[in-house]
Short mmCIF file of C-alpha atoms in Angstrom, two decimals:
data_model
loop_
_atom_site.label_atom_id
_atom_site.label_comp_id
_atom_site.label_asym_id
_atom_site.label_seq_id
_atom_site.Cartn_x
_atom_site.Cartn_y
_atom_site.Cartn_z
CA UNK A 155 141.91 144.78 126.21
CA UNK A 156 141.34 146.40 122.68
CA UNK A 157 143.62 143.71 121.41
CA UNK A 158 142.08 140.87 123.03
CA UNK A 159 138.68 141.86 122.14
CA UNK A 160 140.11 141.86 118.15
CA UNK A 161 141.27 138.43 118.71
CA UNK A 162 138.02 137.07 120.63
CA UNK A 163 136.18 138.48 117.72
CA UNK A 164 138.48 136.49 114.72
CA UNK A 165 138.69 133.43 116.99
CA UNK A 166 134.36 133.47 116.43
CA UNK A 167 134.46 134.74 112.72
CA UNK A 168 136.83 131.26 111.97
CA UNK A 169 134.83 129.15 113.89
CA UNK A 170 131.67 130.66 112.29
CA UNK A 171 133.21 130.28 109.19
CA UNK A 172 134.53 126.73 110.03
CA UNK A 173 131.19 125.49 111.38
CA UNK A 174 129.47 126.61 108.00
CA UNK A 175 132.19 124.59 105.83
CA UNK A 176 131.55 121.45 108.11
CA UNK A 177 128.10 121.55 107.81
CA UNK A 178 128.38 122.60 103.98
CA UNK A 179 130.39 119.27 103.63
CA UNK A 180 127.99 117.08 105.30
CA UNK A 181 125.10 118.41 103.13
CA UNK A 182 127.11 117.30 100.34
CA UNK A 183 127.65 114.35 101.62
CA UNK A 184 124.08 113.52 102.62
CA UNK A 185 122.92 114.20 98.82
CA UNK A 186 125.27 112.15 97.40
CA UNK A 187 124.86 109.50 99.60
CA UNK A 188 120.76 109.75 99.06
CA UNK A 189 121.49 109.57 95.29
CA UNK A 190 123.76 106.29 95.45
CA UNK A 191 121.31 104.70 97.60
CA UNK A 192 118.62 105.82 95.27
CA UNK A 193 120.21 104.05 92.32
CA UNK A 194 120.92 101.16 93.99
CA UNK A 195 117.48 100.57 95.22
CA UNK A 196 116.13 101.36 91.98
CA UNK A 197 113.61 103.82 93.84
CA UNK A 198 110.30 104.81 92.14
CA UNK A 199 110.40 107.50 95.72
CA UNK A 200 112.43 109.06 97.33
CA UNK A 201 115.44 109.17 99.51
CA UNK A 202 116.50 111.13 102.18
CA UNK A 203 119.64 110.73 104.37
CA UNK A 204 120.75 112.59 107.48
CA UNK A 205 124.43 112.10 108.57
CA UNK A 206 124.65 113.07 112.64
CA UNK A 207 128.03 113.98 115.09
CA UNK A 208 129.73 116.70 115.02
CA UNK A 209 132.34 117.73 113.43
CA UNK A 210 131.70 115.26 110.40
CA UNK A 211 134.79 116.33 108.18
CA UNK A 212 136.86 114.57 111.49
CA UNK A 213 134.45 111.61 111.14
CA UNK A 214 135.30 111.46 106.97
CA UNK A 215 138.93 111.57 107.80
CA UNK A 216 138.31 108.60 109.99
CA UNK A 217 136.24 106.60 107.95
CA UNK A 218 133.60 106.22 110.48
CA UNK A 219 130.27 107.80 110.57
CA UNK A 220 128.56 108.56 114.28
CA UNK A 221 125.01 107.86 112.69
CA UNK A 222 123.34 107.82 109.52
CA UNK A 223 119.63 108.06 109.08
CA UNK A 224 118.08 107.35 105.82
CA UNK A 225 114.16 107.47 104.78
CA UNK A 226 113.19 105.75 101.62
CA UNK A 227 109.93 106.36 100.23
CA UNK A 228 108.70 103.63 97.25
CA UNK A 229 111.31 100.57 97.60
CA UNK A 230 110.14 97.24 95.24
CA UNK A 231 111.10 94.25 97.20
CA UNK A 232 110.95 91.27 94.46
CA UNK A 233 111.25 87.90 95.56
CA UNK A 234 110.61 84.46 93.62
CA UNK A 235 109.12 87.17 90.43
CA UNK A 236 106.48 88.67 92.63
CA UNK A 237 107.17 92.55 93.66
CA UNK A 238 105.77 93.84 96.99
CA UNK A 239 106.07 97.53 97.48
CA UNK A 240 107.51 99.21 100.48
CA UNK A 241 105.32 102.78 101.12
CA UNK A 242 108.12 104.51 103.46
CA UNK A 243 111.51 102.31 104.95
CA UNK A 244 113.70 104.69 107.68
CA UNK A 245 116.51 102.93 109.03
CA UNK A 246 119.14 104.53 111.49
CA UNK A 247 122.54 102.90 110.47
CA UNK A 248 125.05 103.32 113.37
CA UNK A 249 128.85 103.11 113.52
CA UNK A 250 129.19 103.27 109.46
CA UNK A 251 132.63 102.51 108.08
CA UNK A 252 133.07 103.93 105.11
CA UNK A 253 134.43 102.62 102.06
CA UNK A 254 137.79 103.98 101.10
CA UNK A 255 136.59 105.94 98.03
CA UNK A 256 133.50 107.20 100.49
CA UNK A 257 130.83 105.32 97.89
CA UNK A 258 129.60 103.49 101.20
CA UNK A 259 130.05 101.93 104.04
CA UNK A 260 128.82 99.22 106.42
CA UNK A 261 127.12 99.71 109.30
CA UNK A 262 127.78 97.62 112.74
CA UNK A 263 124.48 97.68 113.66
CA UNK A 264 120.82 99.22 112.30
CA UNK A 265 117.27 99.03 113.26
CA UNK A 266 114.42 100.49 111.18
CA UNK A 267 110.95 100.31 110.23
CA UNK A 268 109.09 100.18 106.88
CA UNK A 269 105.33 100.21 105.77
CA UNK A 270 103.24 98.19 103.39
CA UNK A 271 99.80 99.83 103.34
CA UNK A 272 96.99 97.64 102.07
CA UNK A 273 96.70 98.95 98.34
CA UNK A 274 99.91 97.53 97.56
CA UNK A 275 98.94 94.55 100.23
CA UNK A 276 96.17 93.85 97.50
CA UNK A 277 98.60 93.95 94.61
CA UNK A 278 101.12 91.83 96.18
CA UNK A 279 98.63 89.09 96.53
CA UNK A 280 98.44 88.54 92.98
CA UNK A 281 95.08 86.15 93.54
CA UNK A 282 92.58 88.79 92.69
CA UNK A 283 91.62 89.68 96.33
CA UNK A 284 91.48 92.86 97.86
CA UNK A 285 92.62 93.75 101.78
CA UNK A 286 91.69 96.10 103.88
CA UNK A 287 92.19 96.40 107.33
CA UNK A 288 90.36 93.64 109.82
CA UNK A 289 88.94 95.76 112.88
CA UNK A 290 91.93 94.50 115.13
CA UNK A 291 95.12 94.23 115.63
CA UNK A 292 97.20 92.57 113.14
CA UNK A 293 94.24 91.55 111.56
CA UNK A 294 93.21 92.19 107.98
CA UNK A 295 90.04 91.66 105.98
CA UNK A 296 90.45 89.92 102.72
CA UNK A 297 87.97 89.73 99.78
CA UNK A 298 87.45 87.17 97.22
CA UNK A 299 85.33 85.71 94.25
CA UNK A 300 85.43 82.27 93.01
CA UNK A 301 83.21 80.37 90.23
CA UNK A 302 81.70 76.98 91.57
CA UNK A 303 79.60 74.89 89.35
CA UNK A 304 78.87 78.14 86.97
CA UNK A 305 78.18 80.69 90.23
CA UNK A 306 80.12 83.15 91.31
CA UNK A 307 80.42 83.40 94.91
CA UNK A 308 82.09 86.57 97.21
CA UNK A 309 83.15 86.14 100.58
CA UNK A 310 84.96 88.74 102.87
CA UNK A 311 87.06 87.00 105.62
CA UNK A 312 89.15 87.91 108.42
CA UNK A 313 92.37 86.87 107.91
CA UNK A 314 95.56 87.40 110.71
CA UNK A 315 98.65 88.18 109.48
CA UNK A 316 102.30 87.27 111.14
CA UNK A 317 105.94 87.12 110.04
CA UNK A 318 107.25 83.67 109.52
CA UNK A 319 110.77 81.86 108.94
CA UNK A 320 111.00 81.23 105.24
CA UNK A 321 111.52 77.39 106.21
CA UNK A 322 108.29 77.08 107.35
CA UNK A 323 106.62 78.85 104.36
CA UNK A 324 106.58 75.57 102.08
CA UNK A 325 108.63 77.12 99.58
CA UNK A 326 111.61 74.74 99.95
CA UNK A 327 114.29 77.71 100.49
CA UNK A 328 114.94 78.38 104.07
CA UNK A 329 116.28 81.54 105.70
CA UNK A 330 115.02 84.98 105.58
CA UNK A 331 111.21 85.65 106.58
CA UNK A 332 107.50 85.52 104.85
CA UNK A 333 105.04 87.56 105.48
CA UNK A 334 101.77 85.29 105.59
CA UNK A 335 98.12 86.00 105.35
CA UNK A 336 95.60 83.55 106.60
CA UNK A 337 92.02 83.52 106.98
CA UNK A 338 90.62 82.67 110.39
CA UNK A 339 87.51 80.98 108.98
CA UNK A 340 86.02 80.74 105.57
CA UNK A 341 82.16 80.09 105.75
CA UNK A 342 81.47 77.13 103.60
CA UNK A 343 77.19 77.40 103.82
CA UNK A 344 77.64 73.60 103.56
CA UNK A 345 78.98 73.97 99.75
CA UNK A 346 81.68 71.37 99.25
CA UNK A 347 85.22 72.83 97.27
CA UNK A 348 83.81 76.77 98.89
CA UNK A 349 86.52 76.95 101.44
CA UNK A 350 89.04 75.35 99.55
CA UNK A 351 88.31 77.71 96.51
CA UNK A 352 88.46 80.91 98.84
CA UNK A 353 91.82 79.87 100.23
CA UNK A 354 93.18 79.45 97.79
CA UNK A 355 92.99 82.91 96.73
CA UNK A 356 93.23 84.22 100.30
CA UNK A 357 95.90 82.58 101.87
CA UNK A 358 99.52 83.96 100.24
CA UNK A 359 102.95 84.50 101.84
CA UNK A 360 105.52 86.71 100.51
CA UNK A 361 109.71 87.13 101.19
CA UNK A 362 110.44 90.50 102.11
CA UNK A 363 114.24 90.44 102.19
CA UNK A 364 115.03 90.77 99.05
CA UNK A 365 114.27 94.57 98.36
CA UNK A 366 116.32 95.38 101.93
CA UNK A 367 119.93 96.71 102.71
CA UNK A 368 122.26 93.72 102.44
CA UNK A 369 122.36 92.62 106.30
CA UNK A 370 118.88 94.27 107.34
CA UNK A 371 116.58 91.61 108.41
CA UNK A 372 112.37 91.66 109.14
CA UNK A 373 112.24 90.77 112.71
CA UNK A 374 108.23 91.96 113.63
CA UNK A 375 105.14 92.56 112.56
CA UNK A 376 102.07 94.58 113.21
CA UNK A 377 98.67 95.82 111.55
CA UNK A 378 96.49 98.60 111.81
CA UNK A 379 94.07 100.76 109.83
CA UNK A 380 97.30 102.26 107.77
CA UNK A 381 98.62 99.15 106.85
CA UNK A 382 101.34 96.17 107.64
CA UNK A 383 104.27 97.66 109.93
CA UNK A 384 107.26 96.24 109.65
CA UNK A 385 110.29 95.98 111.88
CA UNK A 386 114.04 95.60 111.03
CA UNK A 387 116.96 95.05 112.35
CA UNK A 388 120.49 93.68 111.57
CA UNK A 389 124.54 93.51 112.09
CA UNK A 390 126.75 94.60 109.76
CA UNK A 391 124.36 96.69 107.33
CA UNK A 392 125.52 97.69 103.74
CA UNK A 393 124.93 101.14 103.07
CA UNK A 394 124.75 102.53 99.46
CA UNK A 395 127.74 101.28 97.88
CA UNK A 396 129.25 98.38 99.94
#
């Protein structure tokens, strides 16, 4: 009994001890992983990543990852020379083959989320206007100033805002998605150009893609009082270095 005891009690010391390196190696891992993806990005944030399954030195030997979670915090999506900043991106990459030198992989399928909140709303506009939110769902209150026949005039408008193919977005290019504010109704007060002027600077559309993982797509849309919520979603997702 003494001797089986000894050997119950080794058996748990190496699988303590086994347990700690496996878990040792995935923290590596993650932080490495957080710093390529960090790079890549070109991150003014942070990044976070959280590799899941258990034992993960089995799932490195294999080349295939159960689950990896990464949270991005600051990501500069630039499209046509216009940058729109991303507040907070998570995405939960599943079923990850990794790259034979481990400097990435490629995900068969992810879904995620990401945030524009309305300070950086107002800067992607570029017009001048400022946006807040609208009272309502996916609505969002836009303000503007234009100068008509030596007056400056200021209207706030409520404006809806919805995900659109690029196709439809006017700018010639097709594929990917827009993100496009419009106003509901400008008051004109029976001044002619008014509306047109306040569109103008109201109205915009931007392409998202650009600043995502190669493969993750924008695929919904909401608003509230913290900002634009985005949803994503795609098939075989680079991660990091693929």
């Amino acid at each position: 009994m003494r001797f089986l005891r000894v050997v119950v009690i080794i058996v748990v010391v190496l699988g303590a001890l086994a347990v700690g390196a496996d878990r040792w190696a995935a923290g590596y891992a993650e932080g490495r992983l957080a710093e390529r993806i960090q790079a890549r990005q070109g991150l003014a944030g942070s990044a976070e990543v959280e590799i899941h399954g258990f034992p993960f030195l089995t799932q490195a030997l294999s080349h295939e990852l159960e689950r990896v979670d990464v949270r991005l915090d600051g990501v500069d999506a630039v499209a046509d020379g216009r940058k729109t900043r991303l507040s907070q991106l998570r995405a939960s990459f599943s079923g990850v083959e990794l790259n034979g030198d481990y400097s990435g992989g490629t995900a068969r399928r992810a879904e995620g989320s990401a945030l524009i909140t309305y300070p950086d709303l107002t800067e992607a506009s570029q017009t001048g206007v400022k946006l807040t939110h609208g009272g309502a769902q996916d609505k969002v209150k836009v303000t503007a100033s234009v100068e008509i026949l030596g007056r400056t005039f200021t209207r706030s408008v409520v404006s809806t805002v919805t995900l659109v193919d690029a196709k439809d977005g006017g700018n010639g290019k097709g594929g990917g998605k827009l993100v496009r504010v419009r106003a509901d109704e400008v008051p004109g007060e029976g001044i002619p150009g008014i509306e047109t002027a306040i569109r103008k600077k109201t109205d915009f559309e931007r392409r998202l893609d650009d600043g995502l993982p190669v493969g993750l797509q924008l695929t919904g849309l909401t608003a509230d009082e913290a900002g634009v919520h985005l949803t994503l979603s795609g098939t075989d997702v680079s991660l990091a270095g693929s």
